[in-house]
Coordinates of C-alpha atoms in Angstrom, one line a residue:
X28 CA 38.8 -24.2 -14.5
X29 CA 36.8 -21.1 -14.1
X30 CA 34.6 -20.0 -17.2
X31 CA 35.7 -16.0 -15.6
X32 CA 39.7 -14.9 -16.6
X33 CA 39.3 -11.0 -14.2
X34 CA 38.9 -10.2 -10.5
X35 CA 35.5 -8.7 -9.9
X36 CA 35.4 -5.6 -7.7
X37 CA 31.6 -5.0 -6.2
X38 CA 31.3 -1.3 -5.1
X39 CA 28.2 -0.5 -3.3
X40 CA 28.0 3.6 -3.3
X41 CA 26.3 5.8 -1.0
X42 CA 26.6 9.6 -0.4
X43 CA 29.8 10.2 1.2
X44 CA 31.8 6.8 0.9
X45 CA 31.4 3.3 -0.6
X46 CA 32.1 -0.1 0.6
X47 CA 34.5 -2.2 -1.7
X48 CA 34.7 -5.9 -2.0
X49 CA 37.1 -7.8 -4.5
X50 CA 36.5 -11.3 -5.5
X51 CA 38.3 -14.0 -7.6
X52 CA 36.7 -16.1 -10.0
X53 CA 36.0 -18.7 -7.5
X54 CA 34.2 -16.0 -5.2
X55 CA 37.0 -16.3 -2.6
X56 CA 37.5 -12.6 -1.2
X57 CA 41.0 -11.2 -2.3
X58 CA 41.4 -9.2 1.1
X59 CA 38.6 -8.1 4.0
X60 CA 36.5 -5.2 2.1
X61 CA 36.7 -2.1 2.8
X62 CA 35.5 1.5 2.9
X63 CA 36.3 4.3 0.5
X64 CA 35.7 7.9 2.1
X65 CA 34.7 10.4 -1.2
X66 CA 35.8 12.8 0.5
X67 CA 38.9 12.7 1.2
X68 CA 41.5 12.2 -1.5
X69 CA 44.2 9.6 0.3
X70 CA 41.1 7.1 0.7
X71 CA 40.5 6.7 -3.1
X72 CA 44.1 6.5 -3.8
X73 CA 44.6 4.0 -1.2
X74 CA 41.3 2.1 -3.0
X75 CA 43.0 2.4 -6.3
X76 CA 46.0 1.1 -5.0
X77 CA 44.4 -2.1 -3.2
X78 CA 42.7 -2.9 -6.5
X79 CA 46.1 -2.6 -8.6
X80 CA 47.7 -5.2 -6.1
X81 CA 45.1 -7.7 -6.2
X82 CA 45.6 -7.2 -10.4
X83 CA 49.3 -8.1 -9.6
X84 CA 49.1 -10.7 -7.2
X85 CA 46.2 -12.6 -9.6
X86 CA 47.7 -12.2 -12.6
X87 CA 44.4 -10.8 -13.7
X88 CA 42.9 -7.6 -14.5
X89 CA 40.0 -5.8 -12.1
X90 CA 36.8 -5.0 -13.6
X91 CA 34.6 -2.9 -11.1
X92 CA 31.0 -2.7 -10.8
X93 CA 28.8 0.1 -9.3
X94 CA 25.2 -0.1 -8.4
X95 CA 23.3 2.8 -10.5
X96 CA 22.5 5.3 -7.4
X97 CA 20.8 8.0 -9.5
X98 CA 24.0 10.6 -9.0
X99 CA 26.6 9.5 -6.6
X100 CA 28.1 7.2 -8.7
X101 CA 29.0 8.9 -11.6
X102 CA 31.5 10.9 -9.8
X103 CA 33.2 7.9 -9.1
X104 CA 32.6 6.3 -11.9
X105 CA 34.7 9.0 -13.7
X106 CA 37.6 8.8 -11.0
X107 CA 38.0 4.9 -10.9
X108 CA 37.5 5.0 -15.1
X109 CA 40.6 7.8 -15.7
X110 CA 42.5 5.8 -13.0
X111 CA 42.7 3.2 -15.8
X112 CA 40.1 0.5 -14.8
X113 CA 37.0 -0.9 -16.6
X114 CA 34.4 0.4 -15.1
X115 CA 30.8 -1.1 -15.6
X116 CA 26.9 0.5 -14.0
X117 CA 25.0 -2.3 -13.2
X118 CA 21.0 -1.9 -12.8
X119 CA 19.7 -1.9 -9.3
X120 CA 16.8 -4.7 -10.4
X121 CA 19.7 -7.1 -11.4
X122 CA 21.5 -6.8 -8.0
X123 CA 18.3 -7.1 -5.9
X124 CA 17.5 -10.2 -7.6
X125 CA 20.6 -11.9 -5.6
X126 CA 19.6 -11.0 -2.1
X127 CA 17.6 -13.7 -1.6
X128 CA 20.3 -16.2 -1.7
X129 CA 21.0 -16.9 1.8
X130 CA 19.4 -18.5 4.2
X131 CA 19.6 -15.4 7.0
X132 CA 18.6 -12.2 6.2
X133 CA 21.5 -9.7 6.5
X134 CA 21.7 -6.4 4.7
X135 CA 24.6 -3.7 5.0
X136 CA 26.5 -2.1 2.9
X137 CA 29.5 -4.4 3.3
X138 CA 27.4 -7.3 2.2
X139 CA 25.8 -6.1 -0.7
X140 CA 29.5 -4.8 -2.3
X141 CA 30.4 -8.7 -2.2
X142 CA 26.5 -9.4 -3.8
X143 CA 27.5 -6.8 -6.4
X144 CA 30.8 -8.5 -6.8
X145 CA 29.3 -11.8 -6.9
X146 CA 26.8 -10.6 -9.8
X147 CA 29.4 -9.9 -11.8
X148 CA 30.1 -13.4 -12.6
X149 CA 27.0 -13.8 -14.6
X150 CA 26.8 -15.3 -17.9
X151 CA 25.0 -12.7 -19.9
X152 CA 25.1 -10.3 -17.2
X153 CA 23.3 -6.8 -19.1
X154 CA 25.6 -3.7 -18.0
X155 CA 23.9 0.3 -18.2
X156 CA 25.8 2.5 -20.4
X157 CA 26.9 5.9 -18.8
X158 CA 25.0 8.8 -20.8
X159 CA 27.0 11.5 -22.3
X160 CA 27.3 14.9 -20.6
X161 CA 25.0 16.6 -22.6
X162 CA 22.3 13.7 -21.7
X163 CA 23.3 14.0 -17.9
X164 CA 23.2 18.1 -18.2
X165 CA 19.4 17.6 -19.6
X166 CA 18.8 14.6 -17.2
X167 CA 19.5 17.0 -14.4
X168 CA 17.4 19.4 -15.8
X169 CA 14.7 17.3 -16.1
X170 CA 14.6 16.0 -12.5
X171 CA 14.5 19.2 -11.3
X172 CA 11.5 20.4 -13.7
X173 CA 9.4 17.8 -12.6
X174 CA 10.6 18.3 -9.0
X175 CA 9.3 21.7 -8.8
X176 CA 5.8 21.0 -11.2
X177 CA 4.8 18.4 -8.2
X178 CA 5.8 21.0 -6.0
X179 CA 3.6 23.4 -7.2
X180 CA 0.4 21.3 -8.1
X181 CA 0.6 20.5 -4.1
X182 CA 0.5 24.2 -3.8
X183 CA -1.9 24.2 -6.1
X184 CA -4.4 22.2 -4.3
X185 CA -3.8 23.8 -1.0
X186 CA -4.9 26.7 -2.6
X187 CA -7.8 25.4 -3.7
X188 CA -8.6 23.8 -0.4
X189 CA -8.7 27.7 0.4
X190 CA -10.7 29.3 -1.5
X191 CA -13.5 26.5 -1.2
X192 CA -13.4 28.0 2.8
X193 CA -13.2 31.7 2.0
X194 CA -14.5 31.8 -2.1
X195 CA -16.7 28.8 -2.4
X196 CA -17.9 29.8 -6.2
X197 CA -14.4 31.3 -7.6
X198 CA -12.8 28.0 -8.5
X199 CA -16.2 27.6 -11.3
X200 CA -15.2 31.1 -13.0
X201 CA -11.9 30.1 -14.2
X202 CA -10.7 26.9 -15.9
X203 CA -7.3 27.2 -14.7
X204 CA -7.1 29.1 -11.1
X205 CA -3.7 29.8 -11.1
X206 CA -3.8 31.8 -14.6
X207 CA -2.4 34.9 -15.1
X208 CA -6.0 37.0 -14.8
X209 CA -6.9 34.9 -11.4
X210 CA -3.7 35.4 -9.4
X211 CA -3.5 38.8 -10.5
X212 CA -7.2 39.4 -9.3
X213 CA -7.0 37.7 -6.2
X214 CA -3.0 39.3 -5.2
X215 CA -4.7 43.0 -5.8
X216 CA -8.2 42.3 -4.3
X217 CA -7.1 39.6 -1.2
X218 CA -10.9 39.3 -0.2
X219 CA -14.6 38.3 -1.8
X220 CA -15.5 42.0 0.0
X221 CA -12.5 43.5 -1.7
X222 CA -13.9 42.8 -5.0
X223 CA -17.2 43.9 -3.9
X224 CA -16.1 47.6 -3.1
X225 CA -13.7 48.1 -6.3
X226 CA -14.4 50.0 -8.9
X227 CA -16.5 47.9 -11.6
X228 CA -14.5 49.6 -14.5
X229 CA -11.3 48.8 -12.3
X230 CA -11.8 45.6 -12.0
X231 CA -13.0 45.0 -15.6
X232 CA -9.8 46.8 -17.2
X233 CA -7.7 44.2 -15.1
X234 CA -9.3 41.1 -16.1
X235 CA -9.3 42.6 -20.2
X236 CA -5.5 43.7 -20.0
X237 CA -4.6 39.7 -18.2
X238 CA -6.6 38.3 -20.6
X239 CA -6.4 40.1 -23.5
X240 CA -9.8 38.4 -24.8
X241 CA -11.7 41.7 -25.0
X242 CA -14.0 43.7 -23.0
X243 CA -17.0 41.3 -23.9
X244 CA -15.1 38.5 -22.4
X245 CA -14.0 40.7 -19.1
X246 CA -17.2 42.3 -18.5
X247 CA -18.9 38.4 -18.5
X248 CA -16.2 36.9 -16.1
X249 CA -16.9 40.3 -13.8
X250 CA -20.5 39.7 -13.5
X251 CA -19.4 36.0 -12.6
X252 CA -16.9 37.4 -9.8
X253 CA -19.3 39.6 -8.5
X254 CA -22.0 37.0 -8.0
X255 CA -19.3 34.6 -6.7
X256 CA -18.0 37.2 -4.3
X257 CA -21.8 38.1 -3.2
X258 CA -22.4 34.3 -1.9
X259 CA -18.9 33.9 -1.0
X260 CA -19.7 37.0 1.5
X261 CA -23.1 35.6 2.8
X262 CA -21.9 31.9 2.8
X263 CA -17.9 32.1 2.8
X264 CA -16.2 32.2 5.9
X265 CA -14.0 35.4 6.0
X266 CA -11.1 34.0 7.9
X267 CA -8.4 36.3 8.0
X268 CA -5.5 32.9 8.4
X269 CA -7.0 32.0 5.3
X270 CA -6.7 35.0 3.2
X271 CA -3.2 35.1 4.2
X272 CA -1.9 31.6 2.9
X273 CA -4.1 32.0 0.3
X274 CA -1.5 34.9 -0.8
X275 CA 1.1 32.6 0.5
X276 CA -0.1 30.0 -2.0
X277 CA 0.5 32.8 -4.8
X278 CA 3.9 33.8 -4.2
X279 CA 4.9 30.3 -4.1
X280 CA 3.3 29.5 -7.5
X281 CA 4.8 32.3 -9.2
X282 CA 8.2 31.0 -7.4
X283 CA 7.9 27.4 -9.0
X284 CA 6.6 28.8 -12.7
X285 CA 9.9 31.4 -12.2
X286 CA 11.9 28.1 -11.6
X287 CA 10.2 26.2 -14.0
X288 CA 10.3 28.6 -16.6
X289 CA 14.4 29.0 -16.2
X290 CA 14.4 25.0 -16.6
X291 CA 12.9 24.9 -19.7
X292 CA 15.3 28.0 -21.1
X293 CA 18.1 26.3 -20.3
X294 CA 17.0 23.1 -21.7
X295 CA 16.0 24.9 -24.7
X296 CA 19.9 26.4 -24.5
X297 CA 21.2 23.1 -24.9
X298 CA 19.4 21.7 -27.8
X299 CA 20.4 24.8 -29.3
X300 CA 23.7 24.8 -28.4
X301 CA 24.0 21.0 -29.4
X302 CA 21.6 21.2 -32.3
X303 CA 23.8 19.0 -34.9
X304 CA 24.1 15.9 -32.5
X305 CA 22.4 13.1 -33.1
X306 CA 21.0 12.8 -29.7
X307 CA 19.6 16.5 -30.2
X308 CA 18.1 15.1 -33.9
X309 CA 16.4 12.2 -32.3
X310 CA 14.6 14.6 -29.5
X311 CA 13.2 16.6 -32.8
X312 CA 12.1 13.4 -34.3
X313 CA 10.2 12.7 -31.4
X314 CA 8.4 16.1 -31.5
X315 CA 7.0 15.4 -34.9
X316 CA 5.3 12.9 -33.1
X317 CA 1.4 14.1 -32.5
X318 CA 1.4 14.8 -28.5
X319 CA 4.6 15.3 -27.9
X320 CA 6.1 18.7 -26.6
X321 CA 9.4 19.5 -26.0
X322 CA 9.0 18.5 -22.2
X323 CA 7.9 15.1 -22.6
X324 CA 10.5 14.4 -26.5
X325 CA 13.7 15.2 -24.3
X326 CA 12.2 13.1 -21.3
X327 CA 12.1 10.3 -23.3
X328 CA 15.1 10.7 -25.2
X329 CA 16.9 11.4 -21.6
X330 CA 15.4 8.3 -20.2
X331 CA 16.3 5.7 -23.5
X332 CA 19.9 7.4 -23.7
X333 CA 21.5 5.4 -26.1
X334 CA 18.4 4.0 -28.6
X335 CA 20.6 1.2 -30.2
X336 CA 20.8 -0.6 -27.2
X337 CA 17.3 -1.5 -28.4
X338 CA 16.4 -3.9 -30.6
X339 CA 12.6 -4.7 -30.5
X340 CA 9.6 -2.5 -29.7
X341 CA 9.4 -5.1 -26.6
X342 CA 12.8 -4.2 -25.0
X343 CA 11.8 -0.2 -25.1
X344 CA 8.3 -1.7 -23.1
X345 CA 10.3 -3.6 -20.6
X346 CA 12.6 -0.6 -20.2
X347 CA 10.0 1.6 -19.6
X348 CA 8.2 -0.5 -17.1
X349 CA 5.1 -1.1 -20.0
X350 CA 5.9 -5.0 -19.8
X351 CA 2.8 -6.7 -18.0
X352 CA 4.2 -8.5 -14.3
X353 CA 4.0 -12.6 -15.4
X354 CA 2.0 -14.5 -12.2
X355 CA 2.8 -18.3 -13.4
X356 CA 2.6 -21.6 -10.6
X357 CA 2.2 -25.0 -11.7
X358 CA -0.8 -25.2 -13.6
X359 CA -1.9 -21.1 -12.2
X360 CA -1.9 -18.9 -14.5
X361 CA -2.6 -15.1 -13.2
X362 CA -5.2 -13.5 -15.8
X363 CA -5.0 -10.5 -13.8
X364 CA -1.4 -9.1 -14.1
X365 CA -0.6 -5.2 -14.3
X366 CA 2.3 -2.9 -15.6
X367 CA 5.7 -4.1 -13.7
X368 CA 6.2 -0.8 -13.6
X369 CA 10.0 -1.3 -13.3
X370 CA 11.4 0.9 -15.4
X371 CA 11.6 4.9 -16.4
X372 CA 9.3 6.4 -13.8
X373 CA 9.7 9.1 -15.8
X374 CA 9.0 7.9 -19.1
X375 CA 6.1 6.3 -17.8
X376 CA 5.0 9.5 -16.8
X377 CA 5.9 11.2 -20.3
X378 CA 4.0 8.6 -22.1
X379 CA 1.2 8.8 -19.8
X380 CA 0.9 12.6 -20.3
X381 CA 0.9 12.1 -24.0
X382 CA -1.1 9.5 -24.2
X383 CA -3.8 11.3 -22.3
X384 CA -2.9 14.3 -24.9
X385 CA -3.5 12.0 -27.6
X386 CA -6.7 10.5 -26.8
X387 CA -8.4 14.1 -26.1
X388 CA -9.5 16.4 -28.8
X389 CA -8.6 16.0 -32.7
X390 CA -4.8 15.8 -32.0
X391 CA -4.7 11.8 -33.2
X392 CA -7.6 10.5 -34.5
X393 CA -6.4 7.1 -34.7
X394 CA -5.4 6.8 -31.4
X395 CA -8.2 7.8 -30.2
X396 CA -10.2 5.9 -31.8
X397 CA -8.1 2.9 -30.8
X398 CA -8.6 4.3 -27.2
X399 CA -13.0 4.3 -27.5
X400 CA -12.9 0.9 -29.1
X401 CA -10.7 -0.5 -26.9
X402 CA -12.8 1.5 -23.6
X403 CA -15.8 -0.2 -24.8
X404 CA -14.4 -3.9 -23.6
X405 CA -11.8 -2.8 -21.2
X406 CA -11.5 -0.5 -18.2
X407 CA -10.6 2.8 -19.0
X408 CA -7.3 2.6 -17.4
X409 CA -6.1 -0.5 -19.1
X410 CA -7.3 1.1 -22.4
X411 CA -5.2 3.9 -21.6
X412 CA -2.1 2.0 -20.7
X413 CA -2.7 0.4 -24.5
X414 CA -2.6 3.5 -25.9
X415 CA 1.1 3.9 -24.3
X416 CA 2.2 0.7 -25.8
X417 CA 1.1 1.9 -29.0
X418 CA 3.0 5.2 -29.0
X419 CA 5.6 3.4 -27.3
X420 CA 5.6 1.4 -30.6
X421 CA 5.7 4.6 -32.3
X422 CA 9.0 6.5 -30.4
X423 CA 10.6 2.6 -31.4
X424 CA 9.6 3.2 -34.9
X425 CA 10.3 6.7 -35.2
X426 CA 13.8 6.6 -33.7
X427 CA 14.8 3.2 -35.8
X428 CA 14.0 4.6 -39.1
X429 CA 15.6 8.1 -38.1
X430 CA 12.1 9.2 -39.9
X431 CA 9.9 12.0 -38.6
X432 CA 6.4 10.7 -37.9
X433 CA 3.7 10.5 -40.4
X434 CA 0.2 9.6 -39.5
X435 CA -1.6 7.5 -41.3
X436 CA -4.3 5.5 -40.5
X437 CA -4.2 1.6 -39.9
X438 CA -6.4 0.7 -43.4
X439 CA -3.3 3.1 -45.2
X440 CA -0.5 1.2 -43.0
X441 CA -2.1 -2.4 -44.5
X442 CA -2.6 -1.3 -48.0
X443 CA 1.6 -0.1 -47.8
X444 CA 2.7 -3.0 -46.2
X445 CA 0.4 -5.3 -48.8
X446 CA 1.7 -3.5 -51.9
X447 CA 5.3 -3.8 -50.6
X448 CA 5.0 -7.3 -49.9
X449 CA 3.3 -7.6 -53.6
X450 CA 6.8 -5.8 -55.2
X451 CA 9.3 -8.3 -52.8

């Protein structure tokens, strides 16, 4: 007797079709799998269809599984759930634990729908939830955000690579080169020689109206271009390829911030538009949180999805890829184990960016001074990825007590948790 009372249908999706094995409890194949075209209608019928059979023929209901392929599942994952099946998203890191199970190596697509199918009977087996549209409308958002910022800090550097050729001192005269009073200057002037021959009051009013920091400020940062542009014509080489991608290099930076400021706008439409969901609550509770922006709070919250799926602070790690990789042999034990960076790339990222926000200035004291004491026995790196667990701790807090954050510093958080332990 078999602990399993359903047929398990493994579907392993790709881009434009998906191969389809179903088993019986006892792993025996039901029929030879098959292929599912997406695009073309009789093909999914005809798979909906050969699953129903096998229901009737087994006396057992289906329940499908789909590898998570980042988008070309859910599509099908909608069709096969209103054609009246259960539908379940398995993680890719469960499935790619069984691949190793044979002796001979063989991987195709055909194989790994029957490894999917196998998966399923798994005592305990952990099943992803699909998100709600509004999450995949700001999940899709996202991807594309942070597709076009890498996009343009590659740009970014080539342009830099530039001007060290043709403008060896400019990139000292501004903190950020790709500000709105340094693209301007160097689209209207092109060349160190340009700037040279302008007008001085010409050149001044441009850098004061970009700015807007005042004629003291514009007339300093003049000076500095004009002894920039003096060495950059004795010592610069004048290259007339390189002036041109250097303008290149502008007009595709203003094209990703025009792309990346429509992202945000429409992100921003759909917190508005959504603004009394929970979901939409949580991403504000997050942004009471010292560091985070909007950017980084709907990351997160796009990335966790559904939060009560979590339990413990050490679940949320895990998910994120936080968790340190566990090197155990015998009687070896690895002491030097890293981040098994697993999980969220992108809230990874998120966390990393905040916690590199958090650690710099006066923005949280207590954070950083957790940072510099831990710095002073750790690498600098390692301190920083403890700063992560820590706010990592914090989203966990912040989103199970549905409680914006207060800070408070860890003396204040023991003398609380004393006095409440004194009342109980």
């Amino acid at each position: 007797m078999y602990p399993f009372d359903f047929l398990s249908v493994g579907v392993d999706v790709s881009a434009d079709f998906s191969w389809v094995s179903i088993l019986t409890p006892n792993h025996k194949p039901v029929c030879k799998s098959f292929k599912m075209l997406h695009d073309d209608l009789d093909s999914l019928n005809a798979a909906v269809n050969t699953i129903k059979k096998a229901e009737e023929s087994n006396s057992m209901k289906a329940r499908i599984f789909l590898e998570s392929t980042g988008i070309y599942h859910y599509p099908l994952f909608c069709y096969l759930k209103e054609s009246g099946f259960e539908v379940f998203i398995l993680n890719p890191l469960i499935t790619d634990s069984t691949k190793n199970s044979g002796i001979r190596k063989v991987k195709n697509d055909k194989n790994d729908s029957i490894r999917i199918a196998k998966t399923a009977y798994t005592h305990n087996l952990k099943v992803s939830l699909i998100p709600s549209e509004l999450v995949l409308n700001l999940r899709t958002l996202l991807r594309e955000y942070f597709y076009f910022k890498d996009n343009r800090a590659s740009y970014v550097n080539k342009l830099h690579k530039e001007l060290r050729i043709v403008f060896p001192a400019y990139n000292k005269i501004f903190s950020d080169i790709t500000g709105k009073t340094s693209l301007s200057l160097l689209k209207t002037y092109k060349s160190p020689l340009n700037i040279l021959n302008a007008p001085r009051a010409e050149v001044i009013s441009l850098i004061a109206n970009c700015s807007r920091s005042g004629n003291d400020f514009a007339i300093r940062k003049y000076n500095d271009l004009i002894q920039a542009a003096t060495l950059a014509n004795a010592y610069g080489v004048n290259l007339e390829s390189s002036l041109d991608i250097i303008q290149m290099m502008i007009e595709s930076i203003n094209f990703f911030d025009d792309k990346i400021n429509n992202i945000i706008l429409k992100i921003t439409g759909f917190i508005l538009k959504h603004q009394d969901e929970h979901f939409i609550k949580q991403i504000h509770l997050l942004k009471s949180i010292k560091g985070f922006g909007l950017i980084t709070a709907v990351t997160i919250m796009c990335e966790i999805g559904d939060f009560s799926a979590f339990k413990k602070p050490k679940q949320l790690y895990a998910y994120f890829g936080l968790d340190p990789s566990v090197n155990e042999s015998g009687k070896f034990k690895g002491t030097h184990n890293s981040m098994s960076k697993r999980g969220s790339r992108l809230a990874r990222r998120a966390l990393f960016y905040v916690a590199l926000v958090s650690i710099s200035g006066s923005n949280n004291p207590v954070l950083k001074d957790f940072y510099n004491n831990k710095k002073e026995t750790k690498p600098k790196m390692v301190a920083l990825g403890a700063v992560m667990h820590k706010l990592c701790n914090i989203v966990f807090a912040v989103l199970r007590d549905n409680k914006p954050f207060v800070l408070i510093t860890p003396e204040d958080h023991r003398k609380a948790y004393n006095n409440v332990s004194l009342v109980a």
